[in-house]
Amino acid sequence: MAPVIEVQGLVNRFGRQVVHDGLDLAIRSGEVFCIVGGSGSGKSVLLRTMLGLQRPSAGSVRIEGREVVRQSAQALIAVKRRYGVMFQRGALFSSLTVAQNVELPIREHFAVTRELARELALLRIRMVGLGVEAASKYPAELSGGMTKRVALARALALDPVILFLDEPTSGLDPISAAAFDELVLELQRGLGLTVVMITHDLDTIFRVSNRVGVIVDGRMITGTLEEIVDSAHPWIRQYFHGERGRASRGEATSDG
Amino acid sequence: MPFELRDEGGRQRIVLRGRWTVVEAPALEPRLRAAPLPAARELMLEASGLEALDITGAWLLRDLERRLRESGAIVAWAPGRPAPLDFIDRTMTGSRPPPPDEEPLSLITGTLHGVGRATVLAREGALDALGFVGIVTAGFGRALTSLKRLRLPSVVRHVYETGLTAVPIVALIAFLIAVIVAYIGAQQLRKFGGEIFVVDLVTVSVLRELGVLLTAIIVAGRSGSAFAAEIGAMKLNEEVDALRAMGMDPVEVLVVPRILGLVLALPALTVVADAMGLAGGALLSWYLIDIPFNQYVERVQGSISEFTFWVGIIKAPVFAVLIATVGTLRGMQVRTSSRELGRLTTVAVVQSIFLVILADALFAVLFMELDI
């Protein structure tokens, strides 16, 4: 089957600094793919490139077979309706309520009635495990965990097939983070989503990922979780076999 | 049609077809609402003909199913109920209907509510402003006792940003205003044969009023808004909380240097405006009424008293305090949203211009009483 997202020969250069140097990546339909990498390894740049928000120095990105790089804004809209993005800090519009935040993409793209837009927004809010009483709140009144959930609800507003999550569990306590992992898995299974996640949370990687991609030296090393954990690359070894990595792996194996 | 009715020996079948997704939803919903419900007791819904069904489509389908059930029919699915519908059922279990929107108030109670709210807000705003003035005064007291707390590098930066970078626009506007005053003055005074008094008119009005007033208004628009927006964005980004948490006083770090910087910058800008105004007057006097430059200078010296220049310049620090205080206060009042930031920045500019003009009027009365 053709990959949902295909990145080929991606090069990103900023001045003399080379972030990506011929990066290849293929993400399959229906999998949860975790992207890992050190600070400054270009995870966010890769995400922004895949979303079509940033033009790479060279290379191509195809989402469902459609090229994203160097396309007109008009052409990109069709691609953008196929994915939802949850930004790291939520990026909720602070002057709109929770319900209005979720309604916004629906009403922007489709001429639905006000009532249906509100119903669909409330359904999304329920889907991420929030009550209707959250709907009329403003982002400033939300806790960190609720902000993440609302951001997820907004990412799901247009029934995407691909969900991009940028550090979804950063800033959450371990219990909330674990609950968020379960939520992502439940939605992924329930809606048949392809999930692409940037994360540093080893517990999350062990819990949700089908495959993992590690950005090292400007390229991507991909494999199943076991393959990556057993990789001989020194950075990857240190990442998964360091103090924190061992603790998370231990939990995952004793878990089941 | 997104669905089709088939009668098969007493039992009716509803065959669903086509795409039921968020893309089709706007067209689908009104057609579903308008479609007459079949009257049969037993209904078979057939979903195998659906080309695509997402959560939005499933929501509409579930709504149709609910309406059929409510009309008294027994609904069955063949070959089975689509999975997204079950997913929504699980999601919606235990959900309460959303609270109804508040009923709009009648004209009279609504007006009363509005007046009451405005009164309370005005009282809070006045107390807030008064408290801020007190806090800033205390901050000045602390800052003036030690050189370290005065934060001179920051003060210098604000003198540069509010003063030096404003010189071109202030100079240009002062020059143009003097030209306008001279033009109108010459036109009117010619009727009495008193063209020479154009010089007096330009000199006195620029030095006493126009120079400082225009400079203050330009600075209110440039720097008052910048103060409010800078501090407001810092509030939204929790930078002000970070300062507090590090044991630094935001008033001392953010407010005092801005006020002090503007107090130094505005009089200097006023001197620039005065000079450019007089230059504009000189040019127009030569052009309109043939007064050469040396005669213009003599006439200027004859028209002013020892106080004229100082009457204008003394107002500049007062205006500076008003503009900077309002700007920083409004910035500090930003709490939650980016919309508030925009609103309070606007308020900062409008209020500081208003206060500058009000203060100028009070000065005019004061100087009249003092007979200066």
XYZ file of C-alpha atoms in Angstrom:
628
model
C 0.000 0.000 0.000
C 1.243 3.477 -0.820
C 2.376 5.451 2.225
C 0.087 8.215 3.518
C 3.007 10.560 3.999
C 6.135 10.282 1.926
C 9.171 12.499 2.421
C 12.005 12.148 -0.036
C 15.468 13.701 -0.077
C 14.477 16.495 2.269
C 17.177 19.140 2.773
C 16.762 22.076 5.123
C 19.555 24.588 5.438
C 19.656 27.768 7.488
C 22.718 29.756 6.521
C 25.633 27.408 7.024
C 23.719 25.151 9.367
C 22.342 21.996 7.731
C 19.369 20.612 9.658
C 18.130 17.933 7.275
C 20.530 16.364 4.824
C 18.606 14.071 2.506
C 15.955 12.877 4.931
C 13.594 10.102 3.754
C 10.444 9.019 5.552
C 7.378 6.949 4.715
C 4.415 6.753 7.080
C 1.812 4.061 6.504
C -1.909 4.389 6.821
C -3.340 3.692 10.254
C -0.096 3.607 12.202
C 1.098 5.674 15.145
C 4.470 7.022 14.177
C 6.668 8.723 16.779
C 9.414 11.121 15.703
C 12.305 11.375 18.136
C 15.444 13.462 18.059
C 17.711 15.615 20.162
C 17.017 19.287 20.727
C 17.907 21.152 17.557
C 17.812 18.015 15.402
C 15.026 19.510 13.301
C 11.873 17.777 14.533
C 9.818 20.953 14.448
C 11.271 21.973 11.088
C 10.306 18.549 9.712
C 6.783 18.941 11.078
C 6.411 22.445 9.646
C 7.710 21.199 6.290
C 5.244 18.298 6.233
C 2.409 20.691 7.065
C 3.393 22.904 4.136
C 4.088 25.844 6.456
C 7.746 26.016 5.521
C 9.498 25.590 2.206
C 12.466 23.217 2.343
C 15.768 23.860 0.577
C 15.256 20.690 -1.470
C 13.238 17.479 -1.504
C 9.600 16.540 -1.739
C 6.777 15.843 0.694
C 3.657 14.008 -0.463
C 0.538 13.609 1.639
C -1.876 11.032 0.225
C 0.049 11.261 -3.022
C -0.308 15.041 -3.301
C 2.826 17.168 -3.357
C 3.029 19.723 -0.539
C 6.289 21.484 -1.387
C 6.125 24.565 -3.609
C 2.375 24.465 -4.060
C 0.047 27.449 -4.197
C -1.964 28.227 -1.090
C -5.091 27.302 -3.051
C -3.761 23.864 -3.927
C -2.674 23.243 -0.347
C -6.163 23.772 1.087
C -7.261 20.369 -0.217
C -4.320 18.767 1.610
C -4.851 20.816 4.751
C -8.423 19.561 5.089
C -7.042 16.037 5.310
C -4.930 16.604 8.398
C -5.393 18.048 11.863
C -2.594 19.559 13.922
C -2.233 19.892 17.637
C 0.454 22.444 18.416
C 2.741 22.067 21.380
C 1.268 24.876 23.443
C -2.272 24.427 22.167
C -2.336 27.615 20.076
C -5.968 28.131 21.037
C -7.413 31.491 20.026
C -7.544 33.334 23.304
C -10.459 35.573 22.385
C -12.756 32.658 21.490
C -14.459 30.167 23.792
C -13.624 26.469 23.666
C -16.685 25.716 21.514
C -15.924 28.614 19.175
C -12.336 27.412 18.820
C -13.561 23.987 17.688
C -16.329 25.409 15.494
C -13.998 27.812 13.708
C -12.513 25.425 11.098
C -15.910 23.813 10.464
C -17.648 27.114 9.810
C -14.704 28.478 7.849
C -14.645 25.608 5.361
C -18.249 24.477 5.185
C -21.519 26.385 4.998
C -23.178 24.446 7.817
C -25.915 25.883 9.969
C -24.999 27.436 13.291
C -26.783 24.633 15.179
C -25.024 21.820 13.329
C -21.641 23.511 13.771
C -22.303 23.781 17.510
C -23.464 20.138 17.711
C -20.404 18.917 15.821
C -18.121 21.010 18.028
C -19.733 19.603 21.189
C -19.303 16.082 19.801
C -15.564 16.746 19.334
C -15.356 18.172 22.837
C -17.031 15.021 24.188
C -14.721 12.844 22.078
C -11.646 14.238 23.850
C -13.188 13.504 27.223
C -14.378 16.963 28.232
C -17.848 17.863 29.496
C -20.194 20.338 27.852
C -19.554 22.736 30.737
C -16.060 23.266 29.281
C -17.558 24.550 26.026
C -18.251 28.091 27.177
C -14.901 28.587 28.906
C -12.116 30.755 27.532
C -8.603 29.327 26.996
C -7.208 31.393 29.880
C -9.552 29.525 32.261
C -8.309 26.063 31.256
C -5.710 23.890 32.955
C -2.748 22.615 30.954
C -4.326 19.204 30.398
C -7.649 20.706 29.292
C -5.856 23.051 26.888
C -4.216 20.047 25.239
C -7.564 18.264 24.959
C -9.288 21.278 23.430
C -6.404 21.624 20.967
C -6.943 17.965 20.072
C -10.680 18.547 19.647
C -9.960 21.423 17.290
C -7.491 19.267 15.357
C -10.295 16.717 14.900
C -12.847 19.314 13.782
C -12.669 18.512 10.064
C -12.595 14.705 10.457
C -8.970 14.418 9.367
C -7.378 11.152 8.305
C -3.964 12.257 9.577
C -3.357 13.720 13.001
C -0.105 15.574 13.750
C 0.728 15.955 17.419
C 3.625 18.138 18.548
C 4.801 17.035 21.993
C 1.265 16.178 23.143
C 2.222 15.201 26.677
C 4.814 17.859 27.445
C 3.911 19.821 30.541
C 1.434 17.230 31.803
C 1.758 15.276 35.012
C 2.435 11.541 34.490
C -1.168 10.556 35.221
C -2.622 13.119 32.809
C 0.034 12.190 30.263
C -0.906 8.516 30.497
C -4.596 9.403 30.175
C -3.771 11.488 27.116
C -1.892 8.553 25.576
C -4.950 6.357 26.076
C -7.167 9.035 24.552
C -4.958 9.248 21.459
C -4.988 5.459 21.092
C -8.764 5.268 21.537
C -9.370 7.998 18.951
C -6.836 6.488 16.590
C -8.612 3.132 16.734
C -12.126 4.563 16.772
C -11.577 6.900 13.845
C -8.949 4.909 11.952
C -6.483 7.793 12.073
C -2.866 7.902 11.048
C -1.051 9.612 13.915
C 2.298 11.355 13.535
C 3.680 12.443 16.867
C 6.755 14.362 17.913
C 7.537 13.418 21.463
C 10.263 13.189 24.055
C 8.133 11.224 26.442
C 9.588 7.710 26.526
C 6.511 6.365 28.322
C 4.371 7.653 25.461
C 6.660 6.119 22.844
C 6.498 2.717 24.512
C 2.753 2.928 25.020
C 1.443 4.181 21.676
C 3.960 3.860 18.875
C 3.828 1.279 16.084
C 6.984 2.585 14.506
C 9.598 5.107 15.523
C 11.738 7.458 13.478
C 14.871 8.975 14.965
C 16.477 12.048 13.415
C 20.261 11.711 13.689
C 22.840 13.563 11.627
C 20.138 15.132 9.461
C 18.680 11.788 8.384
C 15.892 9.593 9.633
C 16.397 6.103 11.013
C 13.050 4.318 11.107
C 11.978 0.953 12.416
C 9.685 -0.799 14.809
C 10.168 0.060 18.447
C 12.201 -3.111 19.048
C 14.460 -2.448 16.079
C 15.143 1.099 17.193
C 15.779 0.122 20.806
C 18.301 -2.462 19.595
C 19.946 -0.007 17.205
C 23.709 0.319 17.459
C 23.766 4.047 16.803
C 25.415 5.694 19.816
C 22.874 8.512 20.203
C 19.927 6.105 19.973
C 21.606 3.746 22.434
C 22.078 6.570 24.885
C 18.498 7.770 24.359
C 16.819 4.433 25.032
C 19.373 2.848 27.346
C 20.017 5.836 29.578
C 18.607 6.063 33.090
C 15.181 7.297 31.984
C 14.909 4.962 29.010
C 15.528 1.894 31.124
C 12.816 2.875 33.588
C 10.224 3.331 30.830
C 11.164 0.093 29.088
C 10.935 -1.810 32.342
C 7.435 -0.498 32.939
C 6.343 -1.334 29.424
C 7.539 -4.923 29.591
C 6.222 -5.637 33.102
C 2.950 -4.110 31.943
C 2.344 -6.773 29.419
C -30.587 11.456 -2.961
C -28.336 10.356 -0.106
C -30.868 7.649 0.718
C -33.644 5.815 -1.066
C -36.853 4.241 0.181
C -37.756 0.748 -0.983
C -40.944 -1.081 -0.139
C -40.472 -4.824 0.176
C -43.629 -6.621 1.202
C -44.747 -4.552 4.176
C -41.221 -3.944 5.389
C -39.544 -0.783 4.264
C -35.875 -0.532 3.504
C -33.875 2.688 3.572
C -30.851 2.268 1.369
C -28.115 4.720 2.203
C -25.721 5.667 -0.519
C -23.069 8.144 -1.579
C -20.613 9.956 0.631
C -21.579 11.052 4.125
C -18.631 13.173 5.280
C -17.946 16.632 6.594
C -17.594 17.818 2.992
C -21.155 16.774 2.107
C -22.660 17.708 5.479
C -23.788 21.255 4.565
C -25.834 19.915 1.632
C -26.884 16.744 3.410
C -28.306 18.250 6.567
C -31.120 20.383 5.079
C -32.162 17.519 2.771
C -32.377 15.129 5.709
C -34.395 17.620 7.740
C -36.784 18.209 4.852
C -37.212 14.555 3.836
C -40.562 13.062 4.930
C -40.164 10.207 7.388
C -41.639 6.884 6.242
C -44.686 5.857 8.189
C -43.916 2.120 8.358
C -43.700 0.352 11.736
C -40.619 -1.639 10.815
C -37.662 -0.147 9.057
C -34.472 -1.644 7.767
C -31.504 0.682 7.351
C -28.945 -0.527 4.866
C -25.481 0.997 5.158
C -23.546 -1.281 2.799
C -24.006 1.165 -0.080
C -22.193 3.991 1.684
C -19.028 5.100 -0.086
C -17.616 7.080 2.831
C -18.707 7.780 6.370
C -16.803 9.927 8.833
C -17.740 11.205 12.270
C -19.671 14.169 10.919
C -21.622 11.925 8.544
C -22.182 9.426 11.345
C -23.551 12.214 13.533
C -26.151 13.036 10.843
C -26.946 9.347 10.357
C -27.369 8.847 14.106
C -29.684 11.867 14.140
C -31.771 10.286 11.354
C -31.936 7.009 13.269
C -33.049 8.850 16.414
C -35.789 10.702 14.537
C -37.057 7.457 13.002
C -37.171 5.830 16.436
C -38.950 8.836 17.909
C -41.596 8.584 15.182
C -42.439 5.152 16.593
C -40.696 2.879 14.102
C -38.608 -0.158 14.980
C -35.252 0.382 13.316
C -32.896 -2.415 12.387
C -29.595 -2.335 10.540
C -28.501 -4.577 7.691
C -25.851 -5.857 7.544
C -24.923 -4.113 10.798
C -24.776 -0.728 12.449
C -21.752 1.224 11.141
C -18.917 1.409 13.684
C -18.660 5.225 13.800
C -22.226 5.361 15.183
C -21.261 3.083 18.039
C -18.199 5.232 18.613
C -20.389 8.317 18.970
C -22.755 6.420 21.302
C -19.843 5.569 23.565
C -18.655 9.165 23.444
C -22.059 10.572 24.288
C -22.966 8.233 27.154
C -23.713 10.165 30.278
C -23.703 13.435 28.402
C -26.089 16.075 29.531
C -27.666 18.432 27.042
C -25.757 21.686 26.804
C -27.114 24.450 29.040
C -29.495 26.725 27.151
C -28.208 30.151 26.197
C -29.207 32.904 28.574
C -32.409 34.612 27.578
C -31.873 38.105 26.228
C -32.934 40.801 28.674
C -35.797 43.166 27.931
C -35.046 46.719 26.838
C -35.485 48.228 30.305
C -33.704 45.632 32.413
C -31.017 45.339 29.725
C -30.365 49.080 29.858
C -30.309 49.020 33.657
C -27.868 46.102 33.578
C -25.665 48.033 31.175
C -25.678 51.172 33.312
C -24.966 49.195 36.463
C -22.146 47.262 34.868
C -20.614 50.445 33.455
C -20.798 52.114 36.865
C -19.097 49.239 38.636
C -16.453 49.017 35.923
C -15.818 52.772 36.060
C -15.354 52.597 39.832
C -12.990 49.637 39.497
C -11.081 51.389 36.719
C -10.687 54.560 38.785
C -9.490 52.616 41.843
C -7.139 50.598 39.638
C -5.619 53.738 38.140
C -5.300 55.382 41.544
C -3.620 52.296 42.968
C -1.253 52.166 40.010
C -0.252 55.814 40.508
C 0.503 55.002 44.140
C 2.557 51.934 43.241
C 4.488 53.849 40.601
C 5.182 56.707 43.017
C 6.507 54.235 45.555
C 8.570 52.598 42.791
C 10.053 55.992 41.907
C 10.872 56.574 45.546
C 12.841 53.324 45.659
C 14.451 53.865 42.273
C 15.713 57.324 43.147
C 17.458 56.116 46.287
C 19.912 53.829 44.506
C 21.611 54.017 41.155
C 21.248 50.269 40.587
C 17.492 50.387 40.947
C 17.278 53.308 38.558
C 18.268 50.942 35.731
C 20.045 53.559 33.626
C 20.669 51.319 30.567
C 16.936 50.736 30.323
C 16.193 54.459 30.732
C 18.683 55.287 27.978
C 17.081 52.718 25.687
C 13.681 54.318 26.172
C 15.076 57.819 25.598
C 16.453 56.511 22.313
C 13.291 54.681 21.268
C 10.766 57.319 22.283
C 12.933 60.385 21.632
C 15.661 60.055 19.064
C 13.735 57.849 16.639
C 10.787 60.283 16.776
C 12.835 63.327 15.724
C 12.128 63.120 11.958
C 8.350 62.838 12.253
C 8.110 65.467 15.018
C 10.285 67.886 13.055
C 8.299 67.431 9.876
C 4.916 67.876 11.536
C 6.005 70.945 13.541
C 7.353 72.527 10.366
C 4.148 71.869 8.427
C 1.889 73.147 11.226
C 3.876 76.389 11.424
C 3.467 76.757 7.670
C -0.297 76.321 7.969
C -0.595 78.817 10.829
C 1.493 81.357 8.919
C -0.603 80.942 5.792
C -3.946 81.419 7.522
C -2.548 84.226 9.688
C -1.200 86.123 6.717
C -4.500 85.802 4.900
C -6.526 87.176 7.825
C -4.078 89.830 9.028
C -3.712 91.261 5.519
C -7.251 92.607 5.865
C -6.026 94.937 8.624
C -2.687 95.630 7.019
C -0.978 93.866 9.885
C 0.897 91.155 8.001
C 3.938 91.710 10.176
C 2.053 90.187 13.092
C 2.233 86.816 11.345
C 5.629 86.469 12.984
C 4.141 87.111 16.431
C 1.320 84.683 15.736
C 3.604 81.856 14.651
C 6.179 82.452 17.374
C 3.793 82.659 20.292
C 1.494 79.833 19.192
C 4.357 77.444 18.400
C 6.370 78.149 21.536
C 3.480 78.282 23.998
C 1.092 75.681 22.626
C 1.535 73.947 19.316
C 5.104 72.713 19.675
C 4.590 70.846 22.899
C 0.990 69.785 22.230
C 1.704 68.265 18.819
C 4.817 66.541 20.072
C 2.868 65.057 22.971
C 0.110 63.806 20.662
C 2.598 62.199 18.267
C 4.444 60.591 21.165
C 1.161 59.351 22.658
C 0.399 57.627 19.363
C 3.909 56.216 18.935
C 5.124 55.421 22.413
C 1.950 55.216 24.497
C 0.742 52.416 22.237
C 4.175 50.771 22.227
C 4.314 50.766 26.040
C 0.855 49.215 26.327
C 1.518 46.604 23.639
C 4.984 45.636 24.918
C 3.942 45.215 28.530
C 0.638 43.613 27.510
C 2.392 40.987 25.393
C 4.756 40.327 28.291
C 1.755 39.800 30.556
C 0.199 37.307 28.108
C 3.505 35.468 27.880
C 3.778 35.285 31.684
C 7.011 37.312 31.516
C 5.701 39.720 34.136
C 4.974 36.791 36.466
C 8.469 35.493 35.778
C 9.930 38.840 36.867
C 7.889 38.753 40.064
C 8.906 35.165 40.738
C 12.561 36.131 40.386
C 12.049 38.762 43.043
C 12.106 41.694 40.633
C 9.486 44.385 40.844
C 7.789 44.775 37.430
C 6.997 48.405 38.223
C 10.649 49.076 38.913
C 11.880 47.129 35.882
C 9.239 47.994 33.289
C 7.304 51.075 34.346
C 9.763 53.456 36.024
C 12.380 53.363 33.197
C 9.682 54.039 30.616
C 8.265 57.016 32.508
C 11.716 58.373 33.247
C 12.845 57.879 29.655
C 9.843 59.715 28.285
C 10.204 62.535 30.832
C 13.681 63.113 29.433
C 12.754 62.586 25.787
C 9.597 64.688 25.458
C 11.135 68.078 26.471
C 14.009 67.428 24.070
C 11.556 66.622 21.288
C 9.617 69.776 22.154
C 12.768 71.870 21.642
C 13.153 70.255 18.214
C 9.508 70.983 17.395
C 9.865 74.628 18.544
C 12.945 75.112 16.391
C 11.344 73.555 13.329
C 8.158 75.573 13.890
C 10.120 78.812 13.988
C 12.004 77.719 10.863
C 8.701 77.134 9.099
C 7.556 80.574 10.234
C 10.769 82.127 8.868
C 10.355 80.480 5.484
C 6.738 81.548 5.095
C 7.394 85.095 6.349
C 10.008 85.477 3.650
C 7.806 83.885 1.019
C 4.487 85.558 1.832
C 5.361 88.965 3.272
C 8.969 89.471 2.169
C 10.527 89.591 5.598
C 14.230 88.715 5.393
C 15.678 86.303 7.911
C 17.546 88.781 10.133
C 14.452 90.972 10.416
C 12.391 87.857 11.282
C 14.749 87.004 14.124
C 14.508 90.540 15.492
C 10.738 90.447 15.301
C 10.651 87.056 17.057
C 12.744 88.417 19.910
C 10.430 91.397 20.197
C 7.315 89.256 20.323
C 8.256 86.908 23.148
C 8.594 87.579 26.817
C 11.147 85.887 29.046
C 8.548 83.222 29.863
C 7.136 82.298 26.456
C 9.541 79.421 25.722
C 9.398 78.086 29.295
C 5.597 78.168 29.385
C 5.662 75.615 26.591
C 8.549 73.475 27.705
C 7.399 73.180 31.333
C 4.363 71.243 30.158
C 6.414 68.575 28.391
C 7.448 66.513 31.461
C 3.875 66.602 32.767
C 2.543 65.312 29.444
C 5.291 62.686 29.422
C 4.230 61.379 32.843
C 0.593 61.215 31.707
C 1.373 59.354 28.461
C 3.805 56.888 30.005
C 1.641 56.179 33.042
C -1.486 55.524 30.998
C 0.434 53.373 28.513
C 2.100 51.204 31.137
C -1.075 50.955 33.252
C -3.103 49.698 30.292
C -0.362 47.241 29.411
C -0.387 45.880 32.947
C -4.171 45.438 32.779
C -3.934 42.889 29.939
C -4.772 39.537 31.489
C -6.080 36.799 29.263
C -6.544 37.330 25.579
C -4.997 38.881 22.528
C -8.218 40.815 21.944
C -7.759 42.524 25.312
C -4.267 43.510 24.218
C -5.648 45.297 21.169
C -8.446 46.961 23.115
C -6.212 48.227 25.904
C -3.599 49.513 23.461
C -6.323 51.563 21.780
C -7.571 52.774 25.159
C -4.021 53.783 26.105
C -3.656 56.010 23.042
C -7.105 57.577 23.239
C -6.861 58.252 26.965
C -3.366 59.667 26.892
C -4.295 62.086 24.091
C -7.395 63.108 26.015
C -5.425 63.635 29.237
C -2.746 65.639 27.413
C -5.350 68.010 25.983
C -7.170 68.265 29.311
C -3.918 69.067 31.102
C -3.084 71.639 28.447
C -6.421 73.358 29.055
C -5.735 73.441 32.803
C -2.284 74.907 32.124
C -3.872 77.596 29.946
C -6.172 78.607 32.809
C -3.293 78.511 35.284
C -1.013 80.701 33.175
C -3.864 83.120 32.558
C -4.401 83.475 36.309
C -0.657 83.898 36.844
C -0.740 86.494 34.073
C 2.218 84.965 32.228
